[in-house]
Each structure stands twice: as C-alpha cells, then as structure tokens.
Short mmCIF file of C-alpha atoms (C1' of nucleotides) in Angstrom, two decimals:
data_model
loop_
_atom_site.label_atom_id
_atom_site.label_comp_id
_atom_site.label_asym_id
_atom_site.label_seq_id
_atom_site.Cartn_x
_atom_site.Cartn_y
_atom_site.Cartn_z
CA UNK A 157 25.42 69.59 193.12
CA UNK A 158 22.33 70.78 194.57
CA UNK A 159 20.62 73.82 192.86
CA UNK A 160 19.45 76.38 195.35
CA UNK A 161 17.10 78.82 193.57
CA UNK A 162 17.44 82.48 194.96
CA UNK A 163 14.10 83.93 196.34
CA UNK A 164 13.50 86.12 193.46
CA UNK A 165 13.05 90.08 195.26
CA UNK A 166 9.03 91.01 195.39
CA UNK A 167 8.64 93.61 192.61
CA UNK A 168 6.01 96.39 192.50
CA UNK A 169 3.62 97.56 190.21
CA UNK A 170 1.31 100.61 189.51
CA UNK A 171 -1.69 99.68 186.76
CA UNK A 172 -4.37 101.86 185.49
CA UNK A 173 -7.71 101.95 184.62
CA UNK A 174 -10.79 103.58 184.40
CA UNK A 175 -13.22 102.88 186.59
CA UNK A 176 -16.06 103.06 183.82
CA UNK A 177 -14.65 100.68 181.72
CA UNK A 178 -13.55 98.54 185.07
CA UNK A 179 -12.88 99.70 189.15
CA UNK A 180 -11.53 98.42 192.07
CA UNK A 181 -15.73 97.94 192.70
CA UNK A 182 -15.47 95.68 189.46
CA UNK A 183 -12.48 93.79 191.16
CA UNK A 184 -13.90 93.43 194.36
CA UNK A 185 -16.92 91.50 193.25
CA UNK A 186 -15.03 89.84 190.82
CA UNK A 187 -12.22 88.23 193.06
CA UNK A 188 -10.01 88.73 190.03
CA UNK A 189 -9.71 89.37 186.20
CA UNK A 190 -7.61 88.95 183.29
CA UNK A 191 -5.88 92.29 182.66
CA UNK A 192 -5.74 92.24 178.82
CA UNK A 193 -5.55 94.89 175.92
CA UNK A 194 -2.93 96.26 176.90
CA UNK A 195 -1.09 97.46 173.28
CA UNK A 196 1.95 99.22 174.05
CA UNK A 197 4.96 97.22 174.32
CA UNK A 198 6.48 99.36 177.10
CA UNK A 199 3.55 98.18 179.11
CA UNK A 200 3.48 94.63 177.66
CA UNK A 201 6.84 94.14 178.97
CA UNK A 202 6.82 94.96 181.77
CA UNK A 203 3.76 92.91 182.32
CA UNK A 204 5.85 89.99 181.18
CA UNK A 205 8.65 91.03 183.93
CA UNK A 206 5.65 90.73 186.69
CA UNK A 207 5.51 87.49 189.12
CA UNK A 208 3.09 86.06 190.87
CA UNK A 209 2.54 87.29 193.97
CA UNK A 210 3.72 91.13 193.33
CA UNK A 211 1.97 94.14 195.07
CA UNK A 212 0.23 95.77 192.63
CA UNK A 213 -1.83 99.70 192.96
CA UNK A 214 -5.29 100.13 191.34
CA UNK A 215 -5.04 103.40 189.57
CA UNK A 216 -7.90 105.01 188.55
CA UNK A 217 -7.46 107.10 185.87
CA UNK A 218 -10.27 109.56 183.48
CA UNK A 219 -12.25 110.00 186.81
CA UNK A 220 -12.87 111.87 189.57
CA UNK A 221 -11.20 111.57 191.99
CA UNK A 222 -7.94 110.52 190.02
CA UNK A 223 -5.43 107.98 192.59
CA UNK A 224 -5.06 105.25 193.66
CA UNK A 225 -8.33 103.01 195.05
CA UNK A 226 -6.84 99.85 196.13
CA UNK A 227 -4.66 97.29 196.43
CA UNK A 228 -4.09 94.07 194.09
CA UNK A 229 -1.88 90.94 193.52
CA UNK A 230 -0.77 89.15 190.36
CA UNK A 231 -2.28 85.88 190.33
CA UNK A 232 -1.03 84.42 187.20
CA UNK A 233 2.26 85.90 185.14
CA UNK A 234 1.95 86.92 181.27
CA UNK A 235 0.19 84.33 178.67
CA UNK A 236 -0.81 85.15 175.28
CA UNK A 237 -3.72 87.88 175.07
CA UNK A 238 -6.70 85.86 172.79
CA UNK A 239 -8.35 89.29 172.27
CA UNK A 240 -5.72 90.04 169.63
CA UNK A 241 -6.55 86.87 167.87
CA UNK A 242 -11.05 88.42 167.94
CA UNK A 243 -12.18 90.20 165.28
CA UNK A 244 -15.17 90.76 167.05
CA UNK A 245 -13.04 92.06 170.22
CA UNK A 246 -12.00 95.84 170.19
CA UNK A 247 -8.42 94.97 171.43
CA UNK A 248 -8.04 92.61 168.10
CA UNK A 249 -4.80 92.84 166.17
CA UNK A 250 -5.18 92.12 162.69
CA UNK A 251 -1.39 91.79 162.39
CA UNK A 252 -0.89 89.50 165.20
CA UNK A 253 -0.19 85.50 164.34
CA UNK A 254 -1.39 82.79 167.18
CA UNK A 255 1.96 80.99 166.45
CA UNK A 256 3.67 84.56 167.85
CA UNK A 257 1.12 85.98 170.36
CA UNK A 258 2.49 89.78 169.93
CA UNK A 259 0.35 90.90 173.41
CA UNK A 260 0.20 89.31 176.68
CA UNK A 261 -2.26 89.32 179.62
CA UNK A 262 -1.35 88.76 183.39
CA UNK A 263 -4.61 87.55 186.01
CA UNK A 264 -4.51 89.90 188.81
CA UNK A 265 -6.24 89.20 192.51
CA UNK A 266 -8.02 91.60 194.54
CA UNK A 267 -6.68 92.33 197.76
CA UNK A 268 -8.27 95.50 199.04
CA UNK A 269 -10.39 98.43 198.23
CA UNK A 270 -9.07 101.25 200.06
CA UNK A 271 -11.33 103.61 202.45
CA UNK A 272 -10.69 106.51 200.36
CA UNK A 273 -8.92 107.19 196.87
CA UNK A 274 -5.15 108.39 197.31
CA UNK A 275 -5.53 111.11 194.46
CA UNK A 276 -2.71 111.96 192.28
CA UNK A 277 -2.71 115.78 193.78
CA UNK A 278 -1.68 114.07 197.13
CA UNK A 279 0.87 111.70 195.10
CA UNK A 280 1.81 114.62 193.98
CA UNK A 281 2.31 116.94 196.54
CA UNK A 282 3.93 114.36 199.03
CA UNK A 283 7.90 114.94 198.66
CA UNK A 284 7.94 111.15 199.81
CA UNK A 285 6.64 110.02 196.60
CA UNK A 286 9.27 112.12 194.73
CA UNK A 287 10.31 110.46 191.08
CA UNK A 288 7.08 108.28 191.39
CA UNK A 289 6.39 107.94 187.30
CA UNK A 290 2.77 108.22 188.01
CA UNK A 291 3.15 112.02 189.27
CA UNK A 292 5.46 112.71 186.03
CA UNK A 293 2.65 114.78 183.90
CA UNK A 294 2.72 112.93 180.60
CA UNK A 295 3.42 109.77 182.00
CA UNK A 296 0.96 107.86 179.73
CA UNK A 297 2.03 104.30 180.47
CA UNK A 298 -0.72 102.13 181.96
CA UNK A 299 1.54 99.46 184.03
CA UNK A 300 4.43 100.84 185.69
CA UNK A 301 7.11 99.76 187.99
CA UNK A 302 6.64 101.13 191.42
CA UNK A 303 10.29 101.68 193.94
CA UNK A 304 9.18 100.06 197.13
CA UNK A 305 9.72 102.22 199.19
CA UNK A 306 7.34 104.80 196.93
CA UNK A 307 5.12 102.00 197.23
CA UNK A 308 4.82 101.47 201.16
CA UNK A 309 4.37 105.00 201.84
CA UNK A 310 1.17 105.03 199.10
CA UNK A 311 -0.28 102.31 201.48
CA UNK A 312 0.97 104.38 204.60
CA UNK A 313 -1.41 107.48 202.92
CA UNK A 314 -3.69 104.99 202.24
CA UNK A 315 -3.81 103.92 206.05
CA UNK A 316 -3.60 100.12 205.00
CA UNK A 317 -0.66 97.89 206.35
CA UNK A 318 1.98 97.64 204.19
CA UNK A 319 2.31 95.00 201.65
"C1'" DG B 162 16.63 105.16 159.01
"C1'" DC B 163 14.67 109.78 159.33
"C1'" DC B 164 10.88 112.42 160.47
"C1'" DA B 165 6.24 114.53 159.55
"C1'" DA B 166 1.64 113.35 160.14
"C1'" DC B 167 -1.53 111.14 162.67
"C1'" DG B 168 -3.78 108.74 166.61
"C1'" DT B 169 -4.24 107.93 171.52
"C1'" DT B 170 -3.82 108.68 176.39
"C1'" DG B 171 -5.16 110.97 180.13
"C1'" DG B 172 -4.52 115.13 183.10
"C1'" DC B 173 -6.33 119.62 183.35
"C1'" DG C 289 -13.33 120.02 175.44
"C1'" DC C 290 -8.51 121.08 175.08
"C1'" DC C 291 -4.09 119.82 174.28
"C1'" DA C 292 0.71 118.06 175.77
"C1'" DA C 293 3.14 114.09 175.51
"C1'" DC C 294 3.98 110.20 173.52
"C1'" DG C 295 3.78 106.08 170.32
"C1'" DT C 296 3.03 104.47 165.67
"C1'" DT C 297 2.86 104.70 160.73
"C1'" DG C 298 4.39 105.38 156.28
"C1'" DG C 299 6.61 108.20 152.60
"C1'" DC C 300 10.95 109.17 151.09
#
DNA sequence: GCCAACGTTGGC
DNA sequence: GCCAACGTTGGC
C-alpha cells in the first residue's frame, strides 16, 4: 500500500538575539548563519521540533529599540552544536561527549529586514498579540513557539506580507 | 528528591 | 545598574 506522507503544518518561531553580538544587519549580509549556543534545553528542544522552511521573527533583545527587526527561515533542522565539543569556544561544554551531542544548532536564512523595529511596547500594547510569550515579562527563553495567527499580525505591524 | 544558593537573562 | 524571574547546582 502506498504511503502518503501528510504535509506536516508550517510551525512558527520567535528567536532572540542581540544585535551586538549578531543583528538582522549581521544576517542580511550574511545570507544565513548557524544559530548555535543555545544552552537551555527548553530552547534546545524546541529547536529540534523546528523544520525547514518555518517562519521565524528576529528578536532583538539588550538594545534599543527592543522588537522584532525582521523576518527569517530555517534552512537546515537541528545537528549537533561543535561549539560544545571547543575548549577554546565560549559556548564549550566540558560535560558534553561527541558520541551524545547534548546541544544542537539549526541554520537559519534571511528573508527580510523590516523598515522599522516592531518594539516589544507595541507587542505589548496590541490586544491582538495577547498570550504572545515574548510580551510575558520574565519570559527569558531565547527560541519560542509563535501561534500563527500572533505571528501574521507581527508582520501585519510590521507592514510586510504575511508569511 | 528537596531546596537553598548561585548564576544568567534580559527588561526596566 | 538594578533586580525579577528563572534555570542549574550541589549539599543533605
């Protein structure tokens, strides 16, 4: 009997970063980057839930403005993180083995740079984006699933097409 | 397996 | 620079 594989449902994702350390500018001129040391299991698997192809925010966080500054796509799903296995790389993991890789990397693909940053005080303040994790004060973790619906209507502020 | 101490994240 | 909110570590 013939196997039909179910489309698998287009997920989306929220990931931070500071745009010292690496921006949507970095992105852009980069084409795309390995996302790696990230070292919080929350956020590693989640990461490892991610498919190529998903929508994906470009938070910038520690800045000014805080929000979101563009738009990204994974471009390759989660494979073993070699900066655990560096001693000479700050994300290195002394208690990490290479025969079980404890953190995980996905590639992710620039898509856009939006005109303006969507700061987290309009997140915030839109009762659209209600229950967004991002707007939750505390919320620490630096990938994060994003409804899709939530997600549209950050493009919609952003005044890009949606994804 | 509990939980206090400590470290980190990240908004303010 | 402060500190709330977490996550991790390690003593018991």
């Amino acid at each position: 009997m013939a196997t039909t594989k179910k489309p698998r449902r287009v997920r989306y994702w929220l990931m931070k970063s500071e745009p010292g350390v690496y921006g949507i500018d970095d992105l852009e001129r980069d084409g795309w980057t390995y996302w790696e040391g990230v070292r919080n299991y929350q956020a590693r698997n989640l990461m490892r839930e991610m498919k190529v192809g998903d929508p994906v925010l470009f938070y910038h966080s520690s800045t000014k403005p805080l929000g979101v500054a563009g738009l990204a796509r994974v471009k390759r799903e989660a494979y073993p993180d070699d900066t655990q296995f560096d001693p000479q790389s700050p994300y290195y993991d002394p208690k990490s083995v290479e025969s079980e890789p404890r953190w995980y990397r996905v590639d992710v693909e620039f898509v856009a740079r939006f005109e303006r940053v969507v700061t987290l005080a309009e997140l915030k303040a839109d009762p659209a984006l209600d229950g967004m994790l991002v707007t939750r004060r505390g919320q620490r973790l630096s990938v994060q699933p994003v409804e899709e619906r939530h997600f549209q209507r950050v493009l919609e502020l952003a005044g890009h097409p949606p994804a």
